[in-house]
Amino acid sequence: MSGFGNEFASEDPRCPGSLPKGQNNPQVCPYGLYAEQLSGSAFTCPRSSNKRSWLYRILPSVCHKPLISIPQGNLSHNWDEVSPDPNQKLVVPKVSFRQRSERMVFFLQGLNTLCGAGDGRTRNGIAIHIYICNTSMKNKYYKTYYIIFHNFIGYLLPSVPQKGNLLVTTEFGKLLVEPNEICIIQQGMHFSVEVFGETRGYILEVFGAHFELPDLGPIGANGLANPRDFMVPVACYEDQQFAACFSVISKYQGKLFSAEQDFSPFNVVAWHGNYTPYKYNLDNFMVINGVAFDHADPSIFTVLTAKSTSPGVAIADFVIFPPRWGVADHTFRPPYYHRNCMSEFMGLIKGHYEAKEENFLPGGGSLHSIMTPHGPDADCFKKASEAELKPERIAEGMMAFMFESSFSMAVTKWGLETCNCLDKSYTKCWQPLKSCFNPKWKPIDKQTWYGRYC
């Protein structure tokens, strides 16, 4: 976890003393284990940004059959499938299990790339996926044939569950991820996903950069997401040599490859390091907000950021809009109208988003491209302009989020055509806005002003 300043360690309680003491690579590891280092950064990175973990496993990862190319479904890094379109886009959650009830869909099969930018080969870019699945990553015909996923290039924020729980098994242990939680799997880590029925959510994939906590600056030492609230797995090994067949599916340069092996990749008995999977409960976020007047920028809601080489510019930010108090006076309280030098993908985990209640549904999303204007719809503007400005709870029972990026993202052919989930009338929500300009304006109360001139 870059930027956290923490190093973690764990050993499976069934094998006490399996974590070597005093060195990383002894001549003979305890319990006859193999030592294997997983590097998340170049060896020569400064200590503050150097990422690595040591895994003590029953067999090393190198013991697998050759990798072969396999179909990749709706996963894509091809951003030139369709012509560029800067218009505002609203994704409605039409892709549902009702449409897929005739077949079983596991996590990897259910990944659909909606939009993205950049190139995994140069390790500079992002991709946004929507997943929908209803069965665990296990072959439905052979109970002992397990499917494991492994990403050579990207760092995944998998996931932001919107419906259903995920039991994510990794080399480091297991993480149960529920809606309103997020889970991060970093580059090169094997993982498998078990579900318990109908499941849906969002994924942000970043090519090359680490997620880290944002700098607090004038906020001071406390606020936003606190490092102590992030959770890492406890070691929990599997020793299933020759008892099952495991298919390790790898994503490499945007394509999928599969290699078979006869032992579980989750055979790590102990580990230590600062390069681990982790999860975070969004309810633990300490909200910062304006308490006098005006509307603070959404950057105050940043949970995690993946920085670019330009100071203050992110490849990707993960931002949330949690329940909070609104107290600002003389202020239009919903998000202000703006054009931005960032691309913004909004998603909704639960509830009703304050700036748009029509068609912006849990499981859906919206994409506002760089410099494409956006903001509250006409109904929201009217209500907020007439509202009594007293302290009020905002977004109670709601959790919306944003994947924000400095990249200009393109929508895939699946997103524009195949999924049939774009609301083609989205831009009409701003058409009822009309001019309230009055060159003879006098300072009267807002209800009289709005009723007279709008």
XYZ file of C-alpha atoms in Angstrom:
454
model
C 0.000 0.000 0.000
C 1.988 2.930 -1.291
C 1.904 6.024 0.877
C 0.695 4.187 3.993
C 4.064 3.842 5.726
C 3.111 0.387 7.015
C 4.638 -3.055 6.763
C 2.577 -6.100 7.593
C 3.289 -9.724 8.440
C 1.193 -12.845 8.808
C 1.568 -16.565 9.193
C -1.087 -19.234 9.067
C -2.037 -20.109 12.681
C -1.803 -23.769 11.702
C 1.988 -23.382 11.183
C 3.432 -21.273 14.016
C 6.996 -20.113 13.322
C 6.635 -20.432 9.541
C 7.679 -16.780 9.091
C 11.523 -16.694 9.164
C 13.010 -14.490 11.851
C 15.824 -12.052 11.196
C 16.209 -12.606 7.435
C 14.081 -12.941 4.304
C 15.679 -15.868 2.455
C 17.244 -18.474 4.761
C 19.097 -21.445 3.331
C 16.266 -23.699 4.489
C 12.920 -22.116 5.293
C 10.828 -23.354 8.233
C 8.517 -26.260 7.384
C 10.469 -26.850 4.147
C 8.798 -23.898 2.449
C 10.017 -21.934 -0.579
C 10.815 -18.209 -0.221
C 9.483 -16.035 -3.052
C 9.569 -12.242 -3.342
C 6.717 -10.343 -5.004
C 7.917 -6.900 -6.116
C 5.515 -4.022 -6.671
C 8.215 -1.505 -7.603
C 11.740 -1.375 -9.005
C 14.356 -2.627 -6.555
C 16.082 0.751 -6.651
C 13.063 2.881 -5.704
C 13.515 5.069 -2.602
C 12.695 3.237 0.608
C 9.570 5.373 1.101
C 8.090 4.137 -2.186
C 9.654 0.671 -2.418
C 6.990 -2.045 -2.533
C 7.666 -5.725 -1.967
C 6.490 -8.714 0.036
C 8.083 -12.055 0.848
C 5.867 -15.139 0.542
C 6.712 -18.492 2.125
C 4.857 -21.074 0.121
C 4.563 -24.813 -0.342
C 5.592 -24.635 -4.019
C 6.897 -21.604 -5.977
C 4.723 -19.906 -8.607
C 7.055 -20.977 -11.408
C 5.649 -24.542 -11.360
C 2.991 -24.286 -14.076
C 2.387 -25.504 -17.636
C 2.822 -23.105 -20.603
C 0.441 -20.153 -20.960
C -2.063 -20.391 -23.829
C -4.297 -17.654 -25.235
C -7.999 -17.872 -24.394
C -11.104 -15.823 -25.407
C -11.434 -12.589 -23.445
C -15.152 -11.860 -23.746
C -15.952 -8.186 -23.214
C -12.586 -7.254 -21.697
C -10.820 -4.735 -23.914
C -7.957 -2.270 -24.173
C -9.010 -1.223 -27.691
C -10.105 2.376 -27.358
C -10.483 2.831 -31.137
C -13.432 0.482 -31.690
C -15.818 3.407 -32.108
C -15.456 7.064 -33.043
C -14.777 9.580 -30.260
C -17.906 11.046 -28.659
C -17.572 13.792 -26.008
C -21.281 13.883 -25.113
C -22.418 13.236 -21.538
C -23.358 9.586 -21.067
C -25.621 7.863 -18.568
C -25.395 4.113 -18.006
C -28.565 2.486 -16.724
C -28.222 -0.983 -15.119
C -30.096 -2.881 -17.829
C -27.587 -5.737 -17.944
C -29.055 -7.912 -15.217
C -29.293 -11.493 -14.068
C -32.776 -11.714 -15.471
C -31.157 -11.539 -18.891
C -28.554 -14.148 -17.929
C -30.536 -16.488 -15.734
C -30.188 -19.296 -18.261
C -26.434 -19.644 -17.598
C -23.885 -19.439 -14.826
C -21.496 -16.489 -15.002
C -18.378 -16.329 -12.834
C -16.479 -13.163 -11.974
C -14.004 -13.194 -14.856
C -16.665 -14.050 -17.443
C -18.816 -11.225 -16.101
C -16.187 -8.493 -16.570
C -17.245 -5.935 -19.178
C -15.000 -3.014 -20.135
C -17.018 0.184 -20.330
C -14.349 2.811 -21.029
C -10.695 3.635 -20.585
C -7.550 5.191 -22.012
C -3.847 4.554 -22.353
C -1.815 1.427 -22.938
C -0.905 -1.467 -20.682
C 2.330 -2.035 -22.598
C 3.669 1.362 -21.590
C 2.020 0.987 -18.140
C 0.246 4.296 -18.420
C -3.536 4.254 -18.501
C -6.774 3.097 -16.922
C -9.816 0.959 -17.660
C -13.251 0.958 -16.040
C -15.149 -2.327 -15.934
C -18.597 -3.337 -14.779
C -18.941 -6.893 -13.514
C -22.040 -9.030 -13.182
C -21.845 -12.639 -12.015
C -23.795 -15.279 -10.160
C -21.402 -18.160 -9.487
C -17.961 -18.633 -7.956
C -14.797 -18.891 -10.055
C -15.072 -22.648 -10.344
C -15.850 -24.741 -13.423
C -19.485 -25.842 -13.211
C -18.746 -29.255 -14.731
C -15.691 -30.251 -12.692
C -15.883 -29.487 -8.998
C -12.094 -29.739 -8.661
C -11.277 -27.352 -11.542
C -10.563 -23.927 -10.031
C -10.109 -20.701 -11.969
C -7.664 -18.129 -10.617
C -7.045 -14.644 -12.017
C -3.648 -12.962 -12.247
C -2.965 -9.494 -13.682
C 0.494 -8.841 -15.135
C -0.122 -5.149 -15.800
C -2.863 -3.435 -13.835
C -3.683 -2.570 -10.259
C -7.322 -3.357 -9.651
C -9.778 -1.652 -7.377
C -11.948 -4.790 -7.350
C -14.124 -4.082 -6.410
C -16.755 -1.572 -5.554
C -19.550 -4.088 -4.944
C -23.023 -2.728 -5.520
C -24.994 -5.935 -5.041
C -23.887 -9.114 -3.279
C -20.818 -10.043 -1.234
C -17.450 -11.168 -2.609
C -15.182 -13.644 -0.839
C -11.805 -12.823 -2.396
C -9.138 -15.486 -1.895
C -5.569 -14.282 -2.460
C -2.067 -15.597 -1.900
C -2.026 -13.518 1.292
C -5.315 -14.860 2.662
C -9.040 -14.166 2.322
C -11.052 -10.917 2.334
C -14.840 -10.764 2.594
C -15.931 -7.653 0.697
C -19.466 -6.343 1.127
C -21.323 -3.461 -0.556
C -20.030 -0.166 0.840
C -16.540 -1.676 1.061
C -13.725 -1.632 -1.509
C -10.963 -4.134 -2.145
C -7.623 -3.536 -3.885
C -5.698 -6.339 -5.614
C -2.280 -5.191 -6.762
C -0.278 -6.120 -9.850
C 0.903 -9.712 -10.051
C -1.279 -11.086 -7.240
C -3.329 -14.237 -7.796
C -6.917 -14.090 -6.640
C -10.190 -15.945 -6.975
C -13.708 -14.672 -6.300
C -16.485 -16.593 -4.593
C -20.017 -15.178 -4.711
C -23.261 -16.102 -3.020
C -25.861 -15.419 -5.690
C -26.534 -12.384 -7.824
C -23.579 -9.995 -7.689
C -22.794 -6.719 -9.450
C -20.249 -3.929 -9.105
C -17.571 -1.677 -10.574
C -13.817 -1.976 -11.095
C -11.148 0.627 -11.759
C -7.953 -0.775 -13.283
C -4.833 1.386 -13.283
C -1.834 0.468 -15.444
C 1.399 1.076 -13.615
C 0.720 3.470 -10.720
C 0.015 2.559 -7.094
C -3.034 3.631 -5.166
C -2.099 5.653 -2.098
C -3.667 7.975 0.418
C -3.946 11.597 -0.749
C -1.801 14.246 0.868
C -3.696 16.096 3.590
C -1.954 19.478 3.271
C -3.785 22.216 5.206
C -6.315 19.665 6.488
C -3.621 18.515 8.915
C -2.863 15.136 10.416
C -6.445 13.866 10.693
C -9.225 13.457 8.160
C -10.401 11.558 5.089
C -9.359 7.867 5.164
C -7.171 6.833 8.117
C -4.446 4.186 7.570
C -5.532 2.146 10.596
C -8.924 1.441 8.988
C -7.427 -0.487 6.065
C -7.457 -4.252 6.566
C -5.102 -6.896 5.150
C -5.636 -10.680 5.026
C -4.365 -13.230 7.530
C -2.270 -16.013 5.982
C -4.376 -19.081 5.176
C -2.683 -21.695 3.020
C -4.210 -24.341 0.767
C -2.243 -27.562 0.164
C -4.089 -29.381 -2.608
C -1.277 -30.892 -4.666
C -2.537 -33.384 -7.267
C -6.004 -33.265 -5.671
C -7.375 -30.707 -8.143
C -6.618 -28.913 -11.379
C -6.096 -25.164 -11.228
C -6.360 -22.881 -14.241
C -4.459 -19.648 -13.671
C -5.784 -17.017 -16.074
C -3.428 -14.100 -16.682
C -4.173 -10.723 -18.250
C -1.176 -9.614 -20.314
C -1.153 -6.633 -22.698
C -4.945 -6.635 -22.700
C -5.274 -10.310 -23.646
C -6.123 -13.351 -21.525
C -3.908 -16.421 -21.195
C -4.372 -19.601 -19.190
C -1.899 -22.017 -17.633
C -2.763 -25.193 -15.740
C -1.081 -26.484 -12.623
C -1.834 -29.267 -10.164
C -1.342 -27.300 -6.941
C -3.163 -24.332 -5.436
C -1.574 -20.893 -6.024
C -2.834 -20.050 -2.542
C -0.189 -22.207 -0.847
C 1.430 -19.357 1.105
C 1.957 -20.309 4.744
C 3.484 -16.993 5.888
C 4.318 -13.597 4.441
C 5.625 -10.151 5.365
C 5.948 -6.871 3.465
C 4.162 -3.702 2.404
C 2.808 -4.953 -0.941
C -0.465 -6.657 -0.090
C -4.130 -6.782 -1.023
C -6.350 -4.781 1.310
C -9.905 -3.598 1.890
C -11.599 -0.536 3.358
C -15.077 0.198 4.701
C -16.367 3.489 3.255
C -18.317 4.197 6.469
C -14.950 4.888 8.140
C -14.264 7.900 5.903
C -13.966 11.133 7.910
C -15.830 13.730 5.848
C -14.434 17.252 5.495
C -16.890 19.931 4.376
C -17.564 23.673 4.129
C -19.250 25.221 7.184
C -19.617 28.898 6.167
C -20.451 29.483 2.499
C -19.659 28.209 -1.015
C -19.156 24.674 -2.221
C -15.871 22.855 -1.588
C -14.289 20.997 -4.490
C -14.923 17.221 -4.644
C -11.216 16.534 -4.015
C -12.007 16.715 -0.283
C -13.779 13.365 -0.703
C -10.760 11.478 -2.138
C -10.236 8.058 -0.552
C -7.336 6.823 -2.713
C -5.269 8.336 -5.496
C -2.896 7.019 -8.152
C -0.522 9.893 -8.880
C 0.979 10.818 -12.217
C 4.445 12.291 -12.716
C 2.894 15.799 -12.721
C 2.478 17.142 -9.156
C -1.167 17.521 -8.223
C -2.420 15.584 -11.268
C -3.779 12.072 -10.782
C -3.937 9.188 -13.199
C -6.963 8.182 -11.155
C -8.719 9.264 -7.963
C -11.318 7.224 -6.111
C -13.772 9.705 -4.603
C -16.922 9.054 -2.551
C -19.953 11.175 -1.612
C -21.081 9.798 1.753
C -23.865 10.948 4.094
C -22.932 14.273 5.712
C -24.312 17.528 7.053
C -24.882 20.505 4.766
C -24.678 23.819 6.636
C -23.240 26.331 4.155
C -25.211 29.581 4.020
C -25.796 31.821 0.953
C -24.832 28.796 -1.149
C -26.193 26.613 -3.909
C -25.538 23.377 -2.073
C -25.631 20.631 -4.730
C -22.585 20.152 -6.999
C -21.972 23.264 -9.054
C -22.004 23.378 -12.863
C -18.532 22.935 -14.212
C -16.213 21.877 -16.990
C -13.191 19.955 -15.825
C -9.745 18.981 -17.097
C -10.484 15.493 -15.727
C -12.774 12.705 -16.920
C -15.410 11.748 -14.360
C -17.148 8.375 -14.112
C -19.844 8.403 -11.441
C -21.369 5.272 -9.945
C -24.039 4.658 -7.337
C -23.832 1.914 -4.709
C -27.121 2.661 -2.947
C -29.763 5.350 -2.477
C -30.566 8.404 -4.612
C -27.881 10.836 -5.745
C -28.702 14.394 -4.668
C -27.891 16.034 -8.033
C -29.818 13.588 -10.224
C -32.561 11.237 -9.076
C -34.064 10.243 -12.437
C -32.477 7.185 -14.114
C -29.232 7.446 -12.117
C -29.729 4.127 -10.389
C -27.626 1.816 -8.196
C -25.514 -0.309 -10.517
C -25.528 2.362 -13.233
C -23.200 5.266 -13.868
C -22.403 8.376 -15.848
C -19.377 9.523 -17.847
C -18.531 13.192 -18.283
C -15.492 13.613 -20.481
C -12.769 16.229 -20.212
C -14.228 19.750 -20.581
C -17.733 18.405 -21.230
C -20.068 20.578 -19.122
C -22.228 18.923 -16.491
C -23.996 19.561 -13.212
C -27.412 19.293 -11.540
C -30.414 18.619 -13.726
C -33.255 21.137 -14.048
C -35.360 19.675 -11.229
C -32.450 19.679 -8.811
C -31.560 23.278 -9.703
C -35.099 24.460 -9.037
C -35.387 22.679 -5.691
C -31.974 23.861 -4.488
C -32.656 27.457 -5.569
C -35.880 27.570 -3.549
C -34.746 25.538 -0.545
C -34.573 26.940 2.968
C -30.886 26.939 3.902
C -31.002 25.296 7.277
C -28.641 22.546 8.497
C -29.686 19.292 6.849
C -28.456 15.774 6.341
C -27.322 15.212 2.772
C -27.207 11.812 1.075
C -28.688 9.923 4.025
C -28.824 6.235 3.054
C -26.840 6.971 -0.119
C -23.309 6.208 -1.288
C -22.118 7.484 -4.644
C -18.540 7.402 -5.912
C -16.424 8.792 -8.714
C -13.492 7.426 -10.709
C -11.746 10.643 -11.781
C -8.855 10.625 -14.239
C -6.621 13.049 -16.116
C -6.938 10.729 -19.133
C -9.482 11.409 -21.857
C -11.437 8.158 -21.775
C -13.046 6.425 -24.737
C -16.139 4.244 -24.461
C -15.868 0.704 -25.817
C -18.129 -0.842 -28.436
C -19.663 -2.931 -25.640
C -20.487 0.226 -23.710
C -21.951 2.111 -26.670
C -23.729 -0.666 -28.532
C -23.595 -4.228 -27.222
C -24.871 -3.799 -23.674
C -27.791 -1.572 -24.704
C -27.428 0.257 -21.390
C -26.856 3.884 -22.450
C -29.665 6.357 -21.823
C -29.756 8.184 -25.157
C -31.990 10.887 -23.710
C -29.564 11.802 -20.917
C -28.713 15.268 -22.225
C -32.406 16.216 -22.158
C -32.293 16.534 -18.358
C -30.611 19.950 -18.765
C -32.865 21.253 -21.545
C -35.571 22.664 -19.203
C -32.993 25.052 -17.709
C -33.828 28.565 -18.843
C -32.427 32.035 -18.439
C -33.334 33.816 -15.205
C -31.379 36.930 -16.173
C -32.912 40.262 -15.179
C -30.872 43.431 -15.786
C -33.121 45.256 -13.290
C -32.482 42.731 -10.506
C -33.014 43.904 -6.938
C -32.059 42.000 -3.760
C -35.364 40.290 -2.929
C -35.885 36.957 -1.235
C -35.022 33.910 -3.328
C -38.566 32.481 -3.468
C -39.942 35.720 -4.912
C -36.986 36.031 -7.300
C -37.247 32.495 -8.600
C -41.017 32.574 -8.967
C -40.950 35.938 -10.741
C -38.066 35.426 -13.118
C -37.831 31.644 -13.619
